[in-house]
Coordinates of C-alpha atoms in Angstrom, one line a residue:
X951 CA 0.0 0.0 0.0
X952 CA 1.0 3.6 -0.2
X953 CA 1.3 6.1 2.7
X954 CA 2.6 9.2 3.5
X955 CA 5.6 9.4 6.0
X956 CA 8.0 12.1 7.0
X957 CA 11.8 9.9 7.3
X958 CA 13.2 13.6 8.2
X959 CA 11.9 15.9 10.1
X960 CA 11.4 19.2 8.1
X961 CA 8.7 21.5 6.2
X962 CA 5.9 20.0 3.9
X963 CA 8.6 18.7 1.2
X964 CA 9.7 16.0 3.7
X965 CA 7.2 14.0 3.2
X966 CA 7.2 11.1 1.8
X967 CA 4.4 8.7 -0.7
X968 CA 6.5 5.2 0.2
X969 CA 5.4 1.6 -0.5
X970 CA 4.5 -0.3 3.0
X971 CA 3.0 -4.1 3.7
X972 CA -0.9 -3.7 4.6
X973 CA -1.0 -4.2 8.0
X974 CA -3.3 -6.4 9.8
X975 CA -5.7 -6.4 12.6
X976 CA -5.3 -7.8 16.0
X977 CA -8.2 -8.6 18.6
X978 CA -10.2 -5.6 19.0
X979 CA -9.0 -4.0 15.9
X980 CA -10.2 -3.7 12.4
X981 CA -8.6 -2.9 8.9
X982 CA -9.8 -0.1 7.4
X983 CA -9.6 0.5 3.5
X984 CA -9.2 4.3 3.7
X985 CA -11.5 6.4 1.4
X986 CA -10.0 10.2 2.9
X987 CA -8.4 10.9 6.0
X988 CA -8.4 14.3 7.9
X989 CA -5.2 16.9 7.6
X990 CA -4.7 18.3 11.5
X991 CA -2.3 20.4 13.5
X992 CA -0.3 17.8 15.3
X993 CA 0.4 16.5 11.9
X994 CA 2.4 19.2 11.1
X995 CA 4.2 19.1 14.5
X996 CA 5.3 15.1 14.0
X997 CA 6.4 16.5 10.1
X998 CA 8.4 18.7 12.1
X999 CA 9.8 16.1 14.2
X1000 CA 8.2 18.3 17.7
X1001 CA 5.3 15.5 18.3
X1002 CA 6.7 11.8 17.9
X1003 CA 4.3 9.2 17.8
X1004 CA 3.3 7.1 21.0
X1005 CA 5.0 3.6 21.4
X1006 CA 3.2 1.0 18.9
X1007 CA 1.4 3.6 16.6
X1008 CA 2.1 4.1 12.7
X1009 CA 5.0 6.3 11.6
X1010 CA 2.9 7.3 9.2
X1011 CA 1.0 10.5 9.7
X1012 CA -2.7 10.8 10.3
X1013 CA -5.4 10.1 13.3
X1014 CA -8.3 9.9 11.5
X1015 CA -9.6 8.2 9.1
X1016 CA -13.2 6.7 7.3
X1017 CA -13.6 4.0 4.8
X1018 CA -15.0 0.3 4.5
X1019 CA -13.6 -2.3 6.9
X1020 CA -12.2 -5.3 5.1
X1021 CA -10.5 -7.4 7.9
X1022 CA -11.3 -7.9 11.7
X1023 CA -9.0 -8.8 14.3
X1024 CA -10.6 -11.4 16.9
X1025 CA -14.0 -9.8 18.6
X1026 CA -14.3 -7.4 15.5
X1027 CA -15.1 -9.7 12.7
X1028 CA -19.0 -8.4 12.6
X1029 CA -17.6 -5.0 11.6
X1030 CA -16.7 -6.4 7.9
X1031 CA -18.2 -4.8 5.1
X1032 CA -19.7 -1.5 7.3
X1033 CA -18.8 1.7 6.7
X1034 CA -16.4 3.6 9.6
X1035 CA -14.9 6.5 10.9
X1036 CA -12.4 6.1 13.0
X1037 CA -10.1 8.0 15.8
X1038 CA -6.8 6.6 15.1
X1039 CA -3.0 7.0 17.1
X1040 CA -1.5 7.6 13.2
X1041 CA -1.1 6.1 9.9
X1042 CA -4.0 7.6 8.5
X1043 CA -2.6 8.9 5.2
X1044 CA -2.7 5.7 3.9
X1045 CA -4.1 3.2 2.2
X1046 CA -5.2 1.3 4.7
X1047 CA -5.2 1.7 8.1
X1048 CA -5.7 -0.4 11.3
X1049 CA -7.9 0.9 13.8
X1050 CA -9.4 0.3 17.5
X1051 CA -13.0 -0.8 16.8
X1052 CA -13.9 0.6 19.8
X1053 CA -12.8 4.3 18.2
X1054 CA -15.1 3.7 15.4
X1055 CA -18.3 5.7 14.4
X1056 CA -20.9 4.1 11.6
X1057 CA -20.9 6.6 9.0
X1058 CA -24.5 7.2 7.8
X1059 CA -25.7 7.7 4.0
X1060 CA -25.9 11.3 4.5
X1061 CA -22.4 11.8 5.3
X1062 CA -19.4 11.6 2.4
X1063 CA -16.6 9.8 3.2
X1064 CA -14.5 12.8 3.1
X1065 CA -16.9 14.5 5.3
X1066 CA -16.5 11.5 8.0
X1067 CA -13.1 11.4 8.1
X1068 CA -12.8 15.2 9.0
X1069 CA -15.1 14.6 12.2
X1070 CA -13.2 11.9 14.6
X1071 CA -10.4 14.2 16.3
X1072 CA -12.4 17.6 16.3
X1073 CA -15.5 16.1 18.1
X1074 CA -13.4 13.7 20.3
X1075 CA -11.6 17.1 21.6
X1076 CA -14.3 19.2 21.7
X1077 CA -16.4 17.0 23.1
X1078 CA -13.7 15.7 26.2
X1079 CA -12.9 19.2 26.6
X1080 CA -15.4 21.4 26.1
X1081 CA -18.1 19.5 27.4
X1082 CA -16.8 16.9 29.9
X1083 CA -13.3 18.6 31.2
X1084 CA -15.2 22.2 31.2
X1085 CA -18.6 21.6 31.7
X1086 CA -20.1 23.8 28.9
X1087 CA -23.9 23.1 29.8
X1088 CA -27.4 24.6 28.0
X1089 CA -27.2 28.5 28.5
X1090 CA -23.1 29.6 29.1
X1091 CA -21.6 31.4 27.3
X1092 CA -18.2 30.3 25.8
X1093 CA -15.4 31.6 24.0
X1094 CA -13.1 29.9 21.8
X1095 CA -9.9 30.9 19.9
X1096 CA -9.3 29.9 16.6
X1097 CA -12.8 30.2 15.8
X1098 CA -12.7 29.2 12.0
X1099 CA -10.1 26.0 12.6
X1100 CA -11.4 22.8 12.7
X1101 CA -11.9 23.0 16.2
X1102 CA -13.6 25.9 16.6
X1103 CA -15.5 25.1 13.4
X1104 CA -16.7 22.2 15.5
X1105 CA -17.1 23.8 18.9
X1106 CA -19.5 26.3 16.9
X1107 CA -21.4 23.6 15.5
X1108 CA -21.7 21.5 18.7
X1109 CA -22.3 24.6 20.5
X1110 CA -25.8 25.3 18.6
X1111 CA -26.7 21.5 18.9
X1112 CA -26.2 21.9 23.0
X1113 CA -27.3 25.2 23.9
X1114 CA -24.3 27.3 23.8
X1115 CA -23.3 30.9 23.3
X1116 CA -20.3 30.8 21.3
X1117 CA -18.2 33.4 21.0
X1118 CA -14.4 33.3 19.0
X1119 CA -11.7 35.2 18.2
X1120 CA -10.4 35.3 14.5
X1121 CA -7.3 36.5 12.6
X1122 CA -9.2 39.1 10.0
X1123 CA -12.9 40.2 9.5
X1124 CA -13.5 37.8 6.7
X1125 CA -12.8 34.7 9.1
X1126 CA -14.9 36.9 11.4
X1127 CA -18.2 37.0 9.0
X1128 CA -17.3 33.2 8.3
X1129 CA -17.6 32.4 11.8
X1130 CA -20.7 34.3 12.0
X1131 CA -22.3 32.5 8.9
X1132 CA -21.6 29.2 10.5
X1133 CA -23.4 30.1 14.2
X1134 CA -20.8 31.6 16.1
X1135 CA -23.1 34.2 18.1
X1136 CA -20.0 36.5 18.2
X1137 CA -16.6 36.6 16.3
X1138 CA -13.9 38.7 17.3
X1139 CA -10.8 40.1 15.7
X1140 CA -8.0 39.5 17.9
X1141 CA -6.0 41.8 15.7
X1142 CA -7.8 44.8 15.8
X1143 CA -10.3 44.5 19.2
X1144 CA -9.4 43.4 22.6
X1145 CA -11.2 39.8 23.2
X1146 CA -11.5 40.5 26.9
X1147 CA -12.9 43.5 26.6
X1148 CA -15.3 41.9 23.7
X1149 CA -15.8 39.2 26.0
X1150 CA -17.1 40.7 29.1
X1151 CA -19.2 43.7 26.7
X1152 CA -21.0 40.3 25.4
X1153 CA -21.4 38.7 28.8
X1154 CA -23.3 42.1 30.5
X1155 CA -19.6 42.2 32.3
X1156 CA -20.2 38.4 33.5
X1157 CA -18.1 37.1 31.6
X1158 CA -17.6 33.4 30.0
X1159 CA -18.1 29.9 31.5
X1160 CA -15.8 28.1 29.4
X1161 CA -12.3 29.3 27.5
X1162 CA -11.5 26.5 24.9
X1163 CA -7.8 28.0 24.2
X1164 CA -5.1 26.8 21.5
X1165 CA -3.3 29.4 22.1
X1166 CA -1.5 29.1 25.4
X1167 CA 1.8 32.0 26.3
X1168 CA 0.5 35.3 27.2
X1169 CA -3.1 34.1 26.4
X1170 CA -3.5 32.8 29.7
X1171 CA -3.9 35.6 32.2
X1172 CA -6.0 37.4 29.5
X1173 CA -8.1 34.5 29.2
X1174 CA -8.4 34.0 32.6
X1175 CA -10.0 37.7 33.0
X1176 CA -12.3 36.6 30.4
X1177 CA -13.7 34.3 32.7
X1178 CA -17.0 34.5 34.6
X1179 CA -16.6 33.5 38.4
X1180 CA -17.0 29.4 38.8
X1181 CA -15.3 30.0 35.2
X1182 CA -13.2 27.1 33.4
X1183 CA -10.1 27.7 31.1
X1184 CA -9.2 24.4 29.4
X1185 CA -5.7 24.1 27.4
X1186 CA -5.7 22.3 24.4
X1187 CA -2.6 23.7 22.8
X1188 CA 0.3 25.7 23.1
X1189 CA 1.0 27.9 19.6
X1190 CA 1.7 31.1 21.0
X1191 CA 4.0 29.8 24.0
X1192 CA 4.4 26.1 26.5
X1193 CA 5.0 29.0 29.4
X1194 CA 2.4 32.0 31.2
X1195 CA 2.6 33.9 34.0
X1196 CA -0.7 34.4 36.0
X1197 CA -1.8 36.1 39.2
X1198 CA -3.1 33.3 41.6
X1199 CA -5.2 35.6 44.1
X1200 CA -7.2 35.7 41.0
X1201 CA -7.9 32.1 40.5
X1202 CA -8.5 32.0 44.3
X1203 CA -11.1 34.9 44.8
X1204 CA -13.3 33.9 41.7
X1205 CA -12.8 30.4 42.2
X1206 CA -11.6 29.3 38.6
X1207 CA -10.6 26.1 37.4
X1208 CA -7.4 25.4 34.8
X1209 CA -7.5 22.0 33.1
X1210 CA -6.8 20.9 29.9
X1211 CA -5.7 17.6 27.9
X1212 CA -3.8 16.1 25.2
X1213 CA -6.1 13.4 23.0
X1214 CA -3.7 11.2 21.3
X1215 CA -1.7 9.7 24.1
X1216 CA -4.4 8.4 26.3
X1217 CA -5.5 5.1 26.2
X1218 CA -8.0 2.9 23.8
X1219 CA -10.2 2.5 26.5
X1220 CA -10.7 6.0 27.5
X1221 CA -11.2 6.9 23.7
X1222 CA -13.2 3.8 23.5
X1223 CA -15.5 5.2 26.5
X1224 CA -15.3 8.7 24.9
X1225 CA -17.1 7.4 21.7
X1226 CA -19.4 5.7 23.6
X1227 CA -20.8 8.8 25.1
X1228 CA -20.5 10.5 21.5
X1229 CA -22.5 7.5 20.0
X1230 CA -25.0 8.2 21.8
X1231 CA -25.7 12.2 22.8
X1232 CA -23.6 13.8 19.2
X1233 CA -23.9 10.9 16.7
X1234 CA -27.8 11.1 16.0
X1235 CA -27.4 14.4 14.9
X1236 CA -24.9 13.3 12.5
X1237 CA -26.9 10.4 11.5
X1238 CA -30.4 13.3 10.7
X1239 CA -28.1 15.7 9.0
X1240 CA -27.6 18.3 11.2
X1241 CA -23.6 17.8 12.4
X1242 CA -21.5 18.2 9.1
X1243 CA -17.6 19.5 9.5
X1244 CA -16.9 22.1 7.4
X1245 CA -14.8 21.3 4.4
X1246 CA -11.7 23.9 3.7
X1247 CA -10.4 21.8 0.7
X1248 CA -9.9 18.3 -0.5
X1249 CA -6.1 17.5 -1.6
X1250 CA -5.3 13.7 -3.3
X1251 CA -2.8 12.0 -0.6
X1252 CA -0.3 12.1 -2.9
X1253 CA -0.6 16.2 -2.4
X1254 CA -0.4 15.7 1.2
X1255 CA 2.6 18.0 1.2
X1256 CA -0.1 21.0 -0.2
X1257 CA -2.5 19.9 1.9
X1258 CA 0.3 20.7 4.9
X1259 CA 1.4 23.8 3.1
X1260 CA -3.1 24.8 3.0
X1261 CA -2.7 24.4 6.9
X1262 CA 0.1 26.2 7.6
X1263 CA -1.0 29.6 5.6
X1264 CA -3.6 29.4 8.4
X1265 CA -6.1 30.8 5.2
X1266 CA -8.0 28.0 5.4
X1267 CA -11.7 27.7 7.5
X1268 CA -12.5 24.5 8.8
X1269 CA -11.1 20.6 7.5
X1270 CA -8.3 20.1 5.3
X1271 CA -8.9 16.2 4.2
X1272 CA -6.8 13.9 1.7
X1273 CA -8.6 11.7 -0.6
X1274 CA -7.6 8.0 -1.1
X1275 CA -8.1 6.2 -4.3
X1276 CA -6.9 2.7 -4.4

């Protein structure tokens, strides 16, 4: 089979289309013959050489994935034949691809396959941390950074399926009106507005419930101000900066909480138990047609280099996804 691979760390011309053997499925896991698979940040970081792989996963890049099952390991065999989307720790732009069953969503007629495979990792991490880690619930108010990335694309989305008030913050006033067009209830340029002032003018000086932040450095004590008492700041990423200073009297007298989470390194069975709970309370509305990612652009895997080049413009609004053809 062919999949893409980076031998070298280094920008979007390292990697590599190379000839691997198809792997196969052990118990619990199925083999996945990979219709598109979903371009995301920490791609770029393992390109880069700045986000290795955990022990036992693919060197090839990618963690997520949809296509038809042909193979299942023992306990998986009735998966054969069904269409799946899958949450995998890599080799994704491939192929084929081996993947937990338990990390696998049905994908129903109304979805493409390249609209599946852009779904797993946005709605597993906005769903564990927006929802479970900060306890987004009917009526908050929320703000989110990076509010026409795939995340935030998502975290609007799920947002208007759950109740939310979504506000994000945006790089220019086209991803602004983008935002807007897609639910957001408020977008704000960071570049030209202050989104704590923006934040508390839209809370009635409350301020928010949840931060979802990307962003990380001198984010932090900003977001923090941002924050409603009882509020939540969850970390999801560190772009601008792995290091922030912050006043702790703050996080004492308004009683906020800091949390936050990486996705790829925890176990099966925790993203086993996370699709669980997406099966039921998110998937339905997939299934009727109401939870489609929004699609940036659709690059052949042999363009995967592009497809890294697309993301790191930061020009594009929502999923980057490669197409397989085998």
């Amino acid at each position: 089979m062919k999949t893409v691979e980076a031998p070298e760390p280094g920008g979007p011309e390292a990697l590599r289309l190379v000839e691997r053997q198809v792997p196969q499925p052990g118990p619990g896991e199925v083999l996945i013959k990979v219709a598109a698979a979903g371009v995301n940040r920490p791609d770029i970081l393992q390109r880069k050489g700045l986000y290795p792989p955990p022990p036992g996963a693919p060197v090839a890049l990618g963690l997520e994935i949809a296509g038809t099952v042909v193979a299942g390991g023992a306990g998986a065999e009735e998966l054969v034949g069904q269409r799946m989307c899958a949450l995998v720790a890599g080799g994704g732009y491939a192929e084929y691809c081996v993947a937990p069953a338990g990390t696998c969503l049905q994908v129903p007629e109304v979805l493409r396959m390249t609209d599946a495979a852009a779904m797993p990792e946005t709605l597993f991490t906005v769903w564990v941390n927006l929802f479970e880690r900060g306890f987004a619930a009917d009526g908050d108010a929320v703000l989110v950074h990076g509010g026409t990335s795939g995340i935030g694309t998502m975290a609007i989305a799920l947002g208007n399926l759950f109740g939310l008030t979504v506000i994000v913050t945006c790089g220019s006033e086209e991803k602004c009106a983008k935002a807007l067009e897609l639910g957001a209830a408020a977008a704000i340029n960071y570049k030209t507005q202050d989104f704590v002032e923006e934040a508390l003018r839209l809370t009635s000086g409350r301020g928010v419930a949840v931060v979802l932040d990307m962003v990380g450095g001198d984010y932090l004590p900003r977001n923090l101000t941002a924050l409603a008492e009882e509020g939540r700041h969850v970390s999801i990423a560190v772009q601008g900066g792995a290091k922030a200073e912050l006043f702790i009297p703050l996080v004492m007298q308004r009683r906020l909480t800091l949390t936050g989470s990486t996705l790829r390194p925890r176990s099966v069975e925790f993203k086993t138990m996370v699709a669980d709970e997406i099966a039921r309370t998110v998937w339905p509305y997939a299934e009727g047609g109401r939870l489609k990612p929004v699609i940036d652009r659709i690059f052949p895997l042999d363009q995967a280099a592009e497809a890294h080049r697309r993301m790191e413009a930061g020009e594009h609004v929502g999923k980057i996804v490669l197409q397989v053809k085998v």
